Amino acid sequence: MSLFGAASTFGTGGTGVFGSTTTDSHNPMKDVEVTSPPDDSISCLAFSPPTMPGNFLIAGSWANDVRCWEVQDNGQTVPKAQQMHTGPVLDVCWSDDGSKVFTASCDKTAKMWDLNSNQAMQIAQHDGPIKAIHWIKAPNYSCIMTGSWDKTLKFWDTRSPNPMMSLQMPERCYCADVVYPMAVVATAERGLIVYQLENQPSEFRRIDSPLKHQHRCVAIFKDKQNKPTGFALGSIEGRVAIHYINPPNPAKDNFTFKCHRSNGTNTTTPQDIYAVNAISFHPVHGTLATVGSDGRFSFWDKDARTKLKTSEQLDQPITACCFNHNGNIFAYASSYDWSKGHEYYNPQKKNYIFLRNAAEELKPRNKK
Amino acid sequence: MVVCNFFLQGRCRYGEKCWNEHPRGESRGGGGGYNDSYGRSGGQQQQPRGGGGGGGGGGGGFRNRVWVNPSQQRGGFIQPSSFSSQGSSDWGSGGGGGGGGGGGRRENLKSSDFSFSTQNRFSALNASNAFDRGGGGRRGGAAVAEGTAGDEDDDKKLEVIQMDMDAWESSGQWGFSCYSYFKTSISGFTDLSPEELRLEYYSTRASGDLQGYINGVNQLLSQWKSRVQELKVMSPSTRLALLAELNGTAPQLSSSGFGSTPATGFGSSTSTFGRKGFDAAPPAQTSSFGFPAPSSGFGSSSTSSPSTGFGGLLAAPTQPPSGFGSSSTPSASSFSFAAPSAEKPAASSGFGSASGFSFSSAAGNAGGGFGSAFGAGSGTAFGAATASPAAGAAAVGEATGALFSPESKLTQEELNQFKAKRFTLGQIPLKPPPASMLAV
């Protein structure tokens, strides 16, 4: 905390000795900082579901821990609890009733953390690190879906040590998203598979990737009737593809857009191209947020096909982002994402999670 | 009054303002009379309005009693080519045609760097794929769109690939990524996520063998650089190999020579020699080897398999590093993918340092070393590889469709052809030459 303490004496001094340089670029957007952030890069963020009163934020990090904060209405964050794995935590998710948190780690296990009792027990096992974990709530079953680098997608009833179902994937799972009854998994080698979850999970379609490079993140969006209708797929090449599952006119409805690049439309100098680390859809407006290795976040309206806002550049990449259940809070994590290899890794550098009021900025542009 | 002919055809531009008579009862489907201040009408010429208005622009401006449904209009739009040039300047979209068409339908984009491309209207180029260009802007987009079948098309494709490589290299993007051109994955790229690499780092840091990690990463880096360089330079054999891949005619790779993993930092022992195919088998560039090309032809193409054997997690084989291992490339300190690839990876220390690896299968040893010569970008490494041609040929002989044919498989005529100073037209062997005949 001493780092933070030191910064505040500079920052709040305002016009101090160094003048404008005291605006340290770790928080150029002047958003609320979450207290006691993890000690290593944050890999995932998740807010509690609407079934629970209040807002609780969970973050998994490369320091093998999962932390929980309560986010109060005045913006204060109160650290509540923490659990450990034996390897870096890659993904977290909540159960639909908000009582349990599921965490997936490089130690090849996934755990179920009961927040009331603060106990965590292992519920899943893979042959490789688990990269994605999601809770599925269907009318006739509930389970956990885990996607791993061992190329399998497994479904677990938390009460049994054996998976309910195991599906083989063509390659390692890089990211996944679930909005019942649809699940999308993006794998290495540009693999893209959609699963349908009704009755029991089964592969629905394999899609030819609309992107040329490695997939990095995926997020499902819903239509006006609140049914999942497509997904946004981000790659390491500063590009996001919006893909509808059954569009009336695929050629026109599906598109890609460039983002997280340095030069805008100036095509004379080579652009710096950054990876899109995470995509999140606003639960109410249907607009989306992307965060990238360039240390910026952007808000987009995919129906109007416009950009709503781009942030200032933070001094570290932004590795994860998340909206709370009613879309008022946008959380994003600033930490190193390994996009430049181990040489740029500084274990001493502080990692941050910021909270931003998202009620206004994500309103869709009016279509003419 | 004179009856308006255009109205009878359903395309009177003046609508109610027309000085001629519009007999009622005529079909008005296309009768998009427009207010002069709007730039849009039903299917007629489109005025450059900065893309504003779109189909919906007709809403307020139509004085015509007929409400031409904008969505119908959109469907009926014949996107004239003049529009695409406007479109690209407005949106800065790389895909000229696609971007223009898309831009016409949407209202003004506020920020200039939000460029997108809709599916290309030229369905021949694969409608369900996003037709867009990475990096550079409007260059090859329109050209590809208008390319007709045949060589021109191929040229454009290759040009696009070259541009992409250029952009990739200069942009500082993550290099350990697969790459594809319109659904066909281009071989020679390993797909590794930053998390996998980071996990590897953390594991080796715990075990104390960081140097092994660093070496491994540098190898991968140099492989990537050489592959990008190859594709940028586009020598004739790379060209042919690429085209074969793109057109789907390249034969499937047999694992001759590839797939060893350095034991040092990575701890996996995937044995792939003798394995006939990979999961996501990239096609082999064997076609280039059948040609009577000079040694550069041999050095240039490289095949690889998708993933590395990090920590034994993955069963897929890796391509042996082209830099011959422990001698890391000069820029060991700069991991940056954007570093100018001035160094030629194969120019680094010779074949002998291959002993730094322990290849997993004994039979494959020489084959592995031999095969790894192909990962190198230049003839010099290849020259070194001929030091063990016999072993190489033996190992290679096991695999079918290998880089070289064992002598036993060639007919006498073919052997004669290879022995001769020049090939005789009409008798050029289709099979690749035996390894032992190589004189470099």
CSV table of N, CA and C in Angstrom, one decimal, chain A residues 40-41 62 88 90 106 108 127-129 131 149-151 170-172 174 187-190 208-214 216 236-237 239 243 250-252 254-258 261 264-265 267 270-274 300-301 303-307 336-345 347 365-368, chain B residues 56 74-75 79 91-92 105-119 127 129-130 132-138 160 164 168 170-174 176-180 183 185 189 191-199 201-202 205 213-214 279 306-307 313-314 316 332-335 337:
chain,number,residue,atom,x,y,z
A,40,ASP,N,-0.6,-9.7,-8.5
A,40,ASP,CA,-0.1,-10.0,-9.8
A,40,ASP,C,-1.3,-9.7,-10.8
A,41,SER,N,-1.0,-9.9,-12.0
A,41,SER,CA,-1.9,-9.5,-13.1
A,41,SER,C,-3.3,-10.2,-12.8
A,62,TRP,N,-3.0,-13.8,-11.3
A,62,TRP,CA,-1.9,-14.7,-11.5
A,62,TRP,C,-1.1,-14.9,-10.2
A,88,PRO,N,-2.1,-20.1,-11.0
A,88,PRO,CA,-2.8,-18.8,-11.4
A,88,PRO,C,-4.2,-19.1,-11.8
A,90,LEU,N,-7.4,-18.4,-13.9
A,90,LEU,CA,-7.7,-17.9,-15.2
A,90,LEU,C,-9.1,-17.4,-15.4
A,106,CYS,N,-4.8,-22.6,-13.4
A,106,CYS,CA,-3.8,-23.3,-14.2
A,106,CYS,C,-3.4,-24.6,-13.4
A,108,LYS,N,-5.1,-26.9,-13.0
A,108,LYS,CA,-6.0,-27.9,-13.7
A,108,LYS,C,-7.3,-28.3,-12.9
A,127,ASP,N,-7.0,-32.2,-17.7
A,127,ASP,CA,-5.6,-32.6,-17.9
A,127,ASP,C,-4.7,-31.4,-18.2
A,128,GLY,N,-5.3,-30.3,-18.2
A,128,GLY,CA,-4.5,-29.1,-18.5
A,128,GLY,C,-5.2,-27.9,-17.8
A,129,PRO,N,-4.5,-26.8,-17.9
A,129,PRO,CA,-5.1,-25.6,-17.2
A,129,PRO,C,-6.5,-25.3,-17.8
A,131,LYS,N,-9.2,-22.8,-18.8
A,131,LYS,CA,-9.2,-21.4,-19.2
A,131,LYS,C,-10.5,-20.7,-19.1
A,149,TRP,N,-7.2,-26.2,-21.8
A,149,TRP,CA,-6.1,-26.3,-22.8
A,149,TRP,C,-5.9,-27.8,-23.2
A,150,ASP,N,-6.6,-28.6,-22.5
A,150,ASP,CA,-6.4,-30.1,-22.9
A,150,ASP,C,-7.4,-30.4,-24.0
A,151,LYS,N,-8.0,-29.4,-24.6
A,151,LYS,CA,-8.9,-29.5,-25.8
A,151,LYS,C,-10.2,-30.2,-25.4
A,170,PRO,N,-11.5,-29.2,-31.2
A,170,PRO,CA,-10.4,-29.4,-32.1
A,170,PRO,C,-9.1,-28.9,-31.6
A,171,GLU,N,-9.2,-27.9,-30.6
A,171,GLU,CA,-7.9,-27.3,-30.2
A,171,GLU,C,-8.1,-26.8,-28.8
A,172,ARG,N,-7.1,-26.2,-28.2
A,172,ARG,CA,-7.2,-25.6,-26.9
A,172,ARG,C,-8.2,-24.5,-26.8
A,174,TYR,N,-9.6,-21.2,-25.8
A,174,TYR,CA,-9.0,-19.9,-25.4
A,174,TYR,C,-10.0,-19.0,-24.7
A,187,THR,N,-11.3,-21.4,-29.9
A,187,THR,CA,-10.2,-22.2,-29.6
A,187,THR,C,-9.0,-21.7,-30.3
A,188,ALA,N,-7.8,-22.4,-30.1
A,188,ALA,CA,-6.6,-22.0,-30.9
A,188,ALA,C,-6.9,-22.4,-32.3
A,189,GLU,N,-6.0,-22.0,-33.1
A,189,GLU,CA,-6.1,-22.2,-34.6
A,189,GLU,C,-7.4,-21.8,-35.2
A,190,ARG,N,-7.9,-20.7,-34.6
A,190,ARG,CA,-9.1,-20.0,-35.2
A,190,ARG,C,-10.3,-20.9,-35.1
A,208,ASP,N,-16.7,-21.0,-39.4
A,208,ASP,CA,-15.4,-20.5,-39.9
A,208,ASP,C,-15.1,-19.1,-39.4
A,209,SER,N,-14.0,-19.0,-38.8
A,209,SER,CA,-13.7,-17.8,-38.1
A,209,SER,C,-13.7,-16.6,-39.0
A,210,PRO,N,-14.3,-15.5,-38.6
A,210,PRO,CA,-14.3,-14.3,-39.4
A,210,PRO,C,-13.0,-13.5,-39.3
A,211,LEU,N,-12.1,-14.0,-38.4
A,211,LEU,CA,-10.9,-13.3,-38.1
A,211,LEU,C,-9.7,-14.1,-38.6
A,212,LYS,N,-8.6,-13.3,-38.9
A,212,LYS,CA,-7.5,-14.0,-39.5
A,212,LYS,C,-6.5,-14.5,-38.5
A,213,HIS,N,-6.5,-13.9,-37.3
A,213,HIS,CA,-5.5,-14.2,-36.3
A,213,HIS,C,-6.1,-14.9,-35.1
A,214,GLN,N,-5.2,-15.1,-34.1
A,214,GLN,CA,-5.6,-15.9,-32.9
A,214,GLN,C,-6.8,-15.2,-32.2
A,216,ARG,N,-9.0,-14.3,-29.0
A,216,ARG,CA,-8.6,-13.9,-27.7
A,216,ARG,C,-9.8,-13.9,-26.7
A,236,ILE,N,-6.1,-11.1,-31.4
A,236,ILE,CA,-4.9,-10.4,-31.0
A,236,ILE,C,-4.5,-9.3,-32.0
A,237,GLU,N,-5.3,-9.2,-33.0
A,237,GLU,CA,-4.9,-8.2,-34.1
A,237,GLU,C,-5.7,-7.0,-34.1
A,239,ARG,N,-8.9,-6.4,-33.6
A,239,ARG,CA,-10.1,-6.5,-34.4
A,239,ARG,C,-11.2,-7.3,-33.7
A,243,HIS,N,-20.8,-11.4,-35.0
A,243,HIS,CA,-21.3,-12.5,-35.8
A,243,HIS,C,-22.6,-12.9,-35.3
A,250,PRO,N,-26.5,-12.7,-43.9
A,250,PRO,CA,-25.2,-12.8,-43.3
A,250,PRO,C,-24.1,-11.8,-43.9
A,251,ALA,N,-24.2,-11.6,-45.2
A,251,ALA,CA,-23.2,-10.7,-45.8
A,251,ALA,C,-23.3,-9.3,-45.2
A,252,LYS,N,-24.5,-8.9,-44.9
A,252,LYS,CA,-24.6,-7.5,-44.4
A,252,LYS,C,-24.6,-7.4,-42.9
A,254,ASN,N,-23.2,-9.5,-40.6
A,254,ASN,CA,-21.9,-9.8,-39.9
A,254,ASN,C,-20.8,-8.8,-40.3
A,255,PHE,N,-20.1,-8.3,-39.4
A,255,PHE,CA,-19.0,-7.4,-39.8
A,255,PHE,C,-17.9,-7.5,-38.8
A,256,THR,N,-16.8,-6.9,-39.2
A,256,THR,CA,-15.7,-6.8,-38.2
A,256,THR,C,-15.3,-5.3,-38.1
A,257,PHE,N,-14.7,-5.0,-37.1
A,257,PHE,CA,-14.2,-3.6,-37.0
A,257,PHE,C,-12.8,-3.6,-36.3
A,258,LYS,N,-12.1,-2.6,-36.6
A,258,LYS,CA,-10.7,-2.5,-36.1
A,258,LYS,C,-10.8,-1.7,-34.8
A,261,ARG,N,-5.9,0.3,-31.9
A,261,ARG,CA,-4.8,0.5,-32.8
A,261,ARG,C,-4.3,1.9,-32.6
A,264,GLY,N,-5.3,5.4,-35.9
A,264,GLY,CA,-6.5,5.8,-36.5
A,264,GLY,C,-6.5,5.6,-37.9
A,265,THR,N,-6.9,6.6,-38.7
A,265,THR,CA,-7.0,6.3,-40.2
A,265,THR,C,-5.7,6.7,-40.9
A,267,THR,N,-2.8,6.1,-42.5
A,267,THR,CA,-2.2,4.9,-43.0
A,267,THR,C,-0.8,5.0,-43.5
A,270,PRO,N,3.2,3.0,-40.0
A,270,PRO,CA,2.7,1.7,-39.6
A,270,PRO,C,1.9,1.8,-38.2
A,271,GLN,N,0.8,1.2,-38.2
A,271,GLN,CA,0.0,1.2,-36.9
A,271,GLN,C,0.7,0.3,-35.9
A,272,ASP,N,0.4,0.6,-34.7
A,272,ASP,CA,0.7,-0.3,-33.7
A,272,ASP,C,-0.6,-1.1,-33.4
A,273,ILE,N,-0.6,-2.3,-33.4
A,273,ILE,CA,-1.8,-3.1,-33.3
A,273,ILE,C,-1.8,-3.9,-32.0
A,274,TYR,N,-2.8,-3.7,-31.2
A,274,TYR,CA,-2.9,-4.4,-29.9
A,274,TYR,C,-3.9,-5.4,-29.8
A,300,TRP,N,-18.7,0.7,-27.7
A,300,TRP,CA,-19.2,0.7,-29.1
A,300,TRP,C,-20.6,0.4,-29.1
A,301,ASP,N,-21.3,0.8,-30.2
A,301,ASP,CA,-22.6,0.5,-30.4
A,301,ASP,C,-22.6,-0.4,-31.7
A,303,ASP,N,-25.1,-1.9,-33.3
A,303,ASP,CA,-26.2,-1.7,-34.2
A,303,ASP,C,-26.0,-0.5,-35.0
A,304,ALA,N,-25.6,0.6,-34.4
A,304,ALA,CA,-25.3,1.8,-35.2
A,304,ALA,C,-23.9,1.7,-35.8
A,305,ARG,N,-23.2,0.7,-35.5
A,305,ARG,CA,-21.8,0.6,-36.0
A,305,ARG,C,-21.0,1.8,-35.7
A,306,THR,N,-21.0,2.3,-34.5
A,306,THR,CA,-20.2,3.4,-34.2
A,306,THR,C,-19.5,3.2,-32.9
A,307,LYS,N,-18.4,4.0,-32.7
A,307,LYS,CA,-17.7,4.0,-31.5
A,307,LYS,C,-18.4,5.1,-30.6
A,336,TYR,N,-0.4,-6.2,-16.4
A,336,TYR,CA,0.4,-6.7,-17.6
A,336,TYR,C,-0.2,-8.0,-18.1
A,337,ASP,N,-0.3,-8.0,-19.4
A,337,ASP,CA,-1.0,-9.2,-20.0
A,337,ASP,C,0.0,-10.1,-20.8
A,338,TRP,N,1.3,-9.8,-20.7
A,338,TRP,CA,2.3,-10.7,-21.3
A,338,TRP,C,2.3,-10.5,-22.8
A,339,SER,N,1.8,-9.3,-23.3
A,339,SER,CA,1.7,-9.2,-24.7
A,339,SER,C,3.1,-8.9,-25.3
A,340,LYS,N,4.0,-8.5,-24.4
A,340,LYS,CA,5.4,-8.2,-25.0
A,340,LYS,C,6.4,-9.2,-24.3
A,341,GLY,N,5.9,-10.3,-23.8
A,341,GLY,CA,6.8,-11.3,-23.3
A,341,GLY,C,7.3,-11.0,-21.9
A,342,HIS,N,8.3,-11.8,-21.5
A,342,HIS,CA,8.7,-11.7,-20.1
A,342,HIS,C,9.6,-10.5,-19.8
A,343,GLU,N,10.2,-9.9,-20.8
A,343,GLU,CA,11.1,-8.8,-20.5
A,343,GLU,C,10.3,-7.6,-19.9
A,344,TYR,N,9.1,-7.5,-20.3
A,344,TYR,CA,8.3,-6.3,-19.8
A,344,TYR,C,7.5,-6.6,-18.6
A,345,TYR,N,7.8,-7.7,-18.0
A,345,TYR,CA,7.1,-8.1,-16.8
A,345,TYR,C,7.8,-7.5,-15.6
A,347,PRO,N,7.3,-7.5,-11.7
A,347,PRO,CA,6.5,-8.0,-10.6
A,347,PRO,C,6.2,-6.9,-9.5
A,365,ARG,N,-26.3,5.0,-29.6
A,365,ARG,CA,-26.5,6.1,-30.5
A,365,ARG,C,-27.8,5.9,-31.2
A,366,ASN,N,-28.5,7.0,-31.4
A,366,ASN,CA,-29.8,6.9,-32.1
A,366,ASN,C,-29.6,6.6,-33.5
A,367,LYS,N,-30.3,5.6,-34.0
A,367,LYS,CA,-30.1,5.3,-35.4
A,367,LYS,C,-31.1,6.2,-36.2
A,368,LYS,N,-30.6,6.8,-37.3
A,368,LYS,CA,-31.4,7.7,-38.0
A,368,LYS,C,-32.4,7.0,-38.9
B,56,GLY,N,-32.8,5.1,-44.4
B,56,GLY,CA,-33.8,5.8,-43.6
B,56,GLY,C,-33.9,7.3,-43.9
B,74,ARG,N,-32.7,-1.2,-49.7
B,74,ARG,CA,-31.4,-1.7,-49.4
B,74,ARG,C,-31.2,-3.0,-50.1
B,75,GLY,N,-32.2,-3.8,-50.0
B,75,GLY,CA,-32.0,-5.1,-50.6
B,75,GLY,C,-31.8,-5.0,-52.1
B,79,GLN,N,-25.0,-1.9,-55.9
B,79,GLN,CA,-24.0,-1.0,-55.4
B,79,GLN,C,-23.1,-0.6,-56.5
B,91,TRP,N,-14.7,6.2,-44.7
B,91,TRP,CA,-14.6,5.3,-43.6
B,91,TRP,C,-13.2,4.9,-43.4
B,92,GLY,N,-12.3,5.2,-44.4
B,92,GLY,CA,-11.0,4.7,-44.2
B,92,GLY,C,-10.9,3.2,-44.2
B,105,ARG,N,-25.3,2.5,-46.2
B,105,ARG,CA,-26.5,2.1,-45.4
B,105,ARG,C,-26.5,2.8,-44.1
B,106,ARG,N,-25.5,3.2,-43.6
B,106,ARG,CA,-25.4,3.6,-42.2
B,106,ARG,C,-25.2,5.1,-42.1
B,107,GLU,N,-25.6,5.6,-41.0
B,107,GLU,CA,-25.3,7.1,-40.9
B,107,GLU,C,-23.9,7.3,-40.6
B,108,ASN,N,-23.6,8.6,-40.5
B,108,ASN,CA,-22.2,9.0,-40.3
B,108,ASN,C,-21.6,8.4,-39.1
B,109,LEU,N,-20.4,7.9,-39.3
B,109,LEU,CA,-19.7,7.4,-38.1
B,109,LEU,C,-19.0,8.6,-37.5
B,110,LYS,N,-19.0,8.7,-36.2
B,110,LYS,CA,-18.5,9.9,-35.6
B,110,LYS,C,-17.0,9.9,-35.6
B,111,SER,N,-16.4,8.7,-35.3
B,111,SER,CA,-15.0,8.8,-35.2
B,111,SER,C,-14.3,8.1,-36.4
B,112,SER,N,-13.4,8.7,-36.9
B,112,SER,CA,-12.8,8.3,-38.2
B,112,SER,C,-12.1,6.9,-38.0
B,113,ASP,N,-11.7,6.6,-36.9
B,113,ASP,CA,-11.0,5.3,-36.9
B,113,ASP,C,-11.8,4.1,-36.6
B,114,PHE,N,-13.1,4.3,-36.6
B,114,PHE,CA,-14.0,3.2,-36.5
B,114,PHE,C,-14.3,2.7,-37.9
B,115,SER,N,-13.4,1.9,-38.4
B,115,SER,CA,-13.7,1.5,-39.8
B,115,SER,C,-14.1,0.0,-39.8
B,116,PHE,N,-15.0,-0.3,-40.5
B,116,PHE,CA,-15.5,-1.7,-40.6
B,116,PHE,C,-15.7,-2.1,-42.0
B,117,SER,N,-15.9,-3.3,-42.2
B,117,SER,CA,-16.2,-3.7,-43.6
B,117,SER,C,-17.3,-4.7,-43.5
B,118,THR,N,-18.3,-4.6,-44.3
B,118,THR,CA,-19.3,-5.6,-44.4
B,118,THR,C,-18.9,-6.7,-45.3
B,119,GLN,N,-19.7,-7.6,-45.4
B,119,GLN,CA,-19.3,-8.7,-46.3
B,119,GLN,C,-19.2,-8.1,-47.7
B,127,ALA,N,-18.8,-15.0,-49.2
B,127,ALA,CA,-19.7,-14.1,-48.6
B,127,ALA,C,-19.7,-14.1,-47.1
B,129,ASN,N,-17.6,-14.5,-45.0
B,129,ASN,CA,-16.4,-14.0,-44.3
B,129,ASN,C,-16.3,-12.5,-44.3
B,130,ALA,N,-15.8,-12.0,-43.3
B,130,ALA,CA,-15.6,-10.5,-43.3
B,130,ALA,C,-14.5,-10.2,-44.3
B,132,ASP,N,-12.1,-7.9,-45.2
B,132,ASP,CA,-11.5,-6.7,-44.8
B,132,ASP,C,-10.0,-7.0,-44.8
B,133,ARG,N,-9.3,-5.9,-44.6
B,133,ARG,CA,-7.9,-6.0,-44.7
B,133,ARG,C,-7.3,-5.6,-43.4
B,134,GLY,N,-6.3,-6.3,-43.0
B,134,GLY,CA,-5.6,-5.8,-41.7
B,134,GLY,C,-4.7,-4.7,-42.1
B,135,GLY,N,-4.4,-3.9,-41.1
B,135,GLY,CA,-3.4,-2.9,-41.3
B,135,GLY,C,-3.6,-1.9,-42.4
B,136,GLY,N,-3.0,-2.1,-43.4
B,136,GLY,CA,-2.8,-1.0,-44.4
B,136,GLY,C,-3.8,-0.2,-45.1
B,137,GLY,N,-5.1,-0.3,-44.9
B,137,GLY,CA,-5.9,0.7,-45.6
B,137,GLY,C,-6.4,0.3,-46.9
B,138,ARG,N,-6.5,1.2,-47.8
B,138,ARG,CA,-7.2,0.8,-49.0
B,138,ARG,C,-6.5,0.1,-50.1
B,160,VAL,N,-1.9,-9.6,-50.9
B,160,VAL,CA,-2.6,-9.3,-49.6
B,160,VAL,C,-1.8,-10.0,-48.5
B,164,ASP,N,-0.2,-8.2,-45.3
B,164,ASP,CA,-0.5,-8.6,-44.0
B,164,ASP,C,0.7,-8.9,-43.2
B,168,TRP,N,1.9,-7.0,-39.8
B,168,TRP,CA,2.1,-7.8,-38.6
B,168,TRP,C,3.4,-7.5,-38.0
B,170,SER,N,5.4,-4.9,-38.5
B,170,SER,CA,5.7,-3.5,-38.0
B,170,SER,C,4.8,-3.1,-36.9
B,171,SER,N,3.7,-3.8,-36.6
B,171,SER,CA,2.8,-3.3,-35.7
B,171,SER,C,3.0,-3.7,-34.3
B,172,GLY,N,3.9,-4.6,-34.0
B,172,GLY,CA,4.1,-5.0,-32.6
B,172,GLY,C,3.1,-5.9,-32.1
B,173,GLN,N,2.3,-6.5,-33.0
B,173,GLN,CA,1.3,-7.5,-32.6
B,173,GLN,C,1.9,-8.7,-32.0
B,174,TRP,N,1.1,-9.4,-31.3
B,174,TRP,CA,1.5,-10.7,-30.8
B,174,TRP,C,1.9,-11.6,-31.9
B,176,PHE,N,2.9,-15.0,-31.9
B,176,PHE,CA,2.6,-16.4,-31.8
B,176,PHE,C,1.2,-16.7,-32.1
B,177,SER,N,0.8,-16.3,-33.3
B,177,SER,CA,-0.6,-16.5,-33.6
B,177,SER,C,-0.7,-17.1,-35.0
B,178,CYS,N,-1.8,-17.9,-35.2
B,178,CYS,CA,-2.0,-18.5,-36.5
B,178,CYS,C,-2.4,-17.3,-37.4
B,179,TYR,N,-2.3,-17.6,-38.7
B,179,TYR,CA,-2.7,-16.6,-39.6
B,179,TYR,C,-3.4,-17.3,-40.7
B,180,SER,N,-4.4,-16.6,-41.3
B,180,SER,CA,-5.2,-17.3,-42.3
B,180,SER,C,-5.5,-16.3,-43.4
B,183,LYS,N,-10.1,-18.0,-44.6
B,183,LYS,CA,-10.5,-19.4,-44.1
B,183,LYS,C,-9.4,-20.4,-44.4
B,185,SER,N,-6.0,-21.6,-43.4
B,185,SER,CA,-4.9,-21.3,-42.6
B,185,SER,C,-3.6,-21.4,-43.3
B,189,PHE,N,2.8,-21.1,-38.8
B,189,PHE,CA,2.7,-20.3,-37.7
B,189,PHE,C,2.2,-21.1,-36.5
B,191,ASP,N,0.3,-21.3,-32.9
B,191,ASP,CA,-0.7,-20.5,-32.2
B,191,ASP,C,-0.4,-20.7,-30.7
B,192,LEU,N,0.0,-19.6,-30.0
B,192,LEU,CA,0.2,-19.7,-28.6
B,192,LEU,C,-0.4,-18.5,-28.0
B,193,SER,N,-1.1,-18.7,-26.9
B,193,SER,CA,-1.7,-17.5,-26.3
B,193,SER,C,-0.7,-17.0,-25.3
B,194,PRO,N,-0.8,-15.7,-25.0
B,194,PRO,CA,0.1,-15.1,-24.0
B,194,PRO,C,0.0,-15.8,-22.6
B,195,GLU,N,-1.2,-16.3,-22.3
B,195,GLU,CA,-1.3,-17.0,-21.0
B,195,GLU,C,-0.5,-18.3,-21.0
B,196,GLU,N,-0.4,-19.0,-22.1
B,196,GLU,CA,0.3,-20.2,-22.1
B,196,GLU,C,1.8,-19.9,-21.9
B,197,LEU,N,2.2,-18.9,-22.6
B,197,LEU,CA,3.6,-18.5,-22.4
B,197,LEU,C,3.9,-18.1,-21.0
B,198,ARG,N,3.0,-17.3,-20.5
B,198,ARG,CA,3.2,-16.8,-19.1
B,198,ARG,C,3.3,-17.9,-18.1
B,199,LEU,N,2.4,-18.9,-18.3
B,199,LEU,CA,2.4,-20.0,-17.4
B,199,LEU,C,3.7,-20.8,-17.4
B,201,TYR,N,6.5,-19.5,-18.2
B,201,TYR,CA,7.5,-18.7,-17.5
B,201,TYR,C,7.4,-18.9,-16.0
B,202,TYR,N,6.2,-18.9,-15.5
B,202,TYR,CA,6.0,-19.1,-14.0
B,202,TYR,C,6.5,-20.4,-13.6
B,205,ARG,N,10.2,-20.6,-13.8
B,205,ARG,CA,10.8,-19.7,-12.7
B,205,ARG,C,10.8,-20.5,-11.4
B,213,TYR,N,13.5,-21.5,-20.7
B,213,TYR,CA,12.3,-20.8,-21.2
B,213,TYR,C,12.7,-19.8,-22.2
B,214,ILE,N,13.7,-19.0,-21.8
B,214,ILE,CA,14.1,-17.9,-22.7
B,214,ILE,C,14.5,-18.5,-24.0
B,279,ASP,N,-3.1,-33.5,-36.2
B,279,ASP,CA,-4.5,-33.2,-36.0
B,279,ASP,C,-5.0,-32.1,-36.9
B,306,PRO,N,0.8,-27.0,-35.4
B,306,PRO,CA,0.3,-25.9,-34.6
B,306,PRO,C,0.9,-25.5,-33.3
B,307,SER,N,1.0,-26.5,-32.4
B,307,SER,CA,1.3,-26.0,-31.1
B,307,SER,C,2.6,-26.6,-30.6
B,313,LEU,N,1.6,-30.7,-22.0
B,313,LEU,CA,0.2,-30.5,-22.0
B,313,LEU,C,-0.4,-30.9,-23.3
B,314,LEU,N,0.3,-30.6,-24.4
B,314,LEU,CA,-0.2,-30.7,-25.7
B,314,LEU,C,0.4,-31.8,-26.4
B,316,ALA,N,0.4,-32.2,-29.7
B,316,ALA,CA,0.8,-31.9,-31.1
B,316,ALA,C,2.2,-31.6,-31.1
B,332,ALA,N,18.1,-11.4,-28.5
B,332,ALA,CA,17.5,-12.1,-27.4
B,332,ALA,C,16.9,-11.2,-26.4
B,333,SER,N,17.4,-10.0,-26.3
B,333,SER,CA,16.9,-9.2,-25.2
B,333,SER,C,15.6,-8.5,-25.6
B,334,SER,N,15.4,-8.4,-26.9
B,334,SER,CA,14.2,-7.7,-27.3
B,334,SER,C,13.2,-8.7,-27.8
B,335,PHE,N,12.2,-8.9,-27.0
B,335,PHE,CA,11.1,-9.9,-27.3
B,335,PHE,C,10.2,-9.3,-28.3
B,337,PHE,N,8.0,-8.1,-31.1
B,337,PHE,CA,7.7,-8.7,-32.4
B,337,PHE,C,8.0,-7.6,-33.4
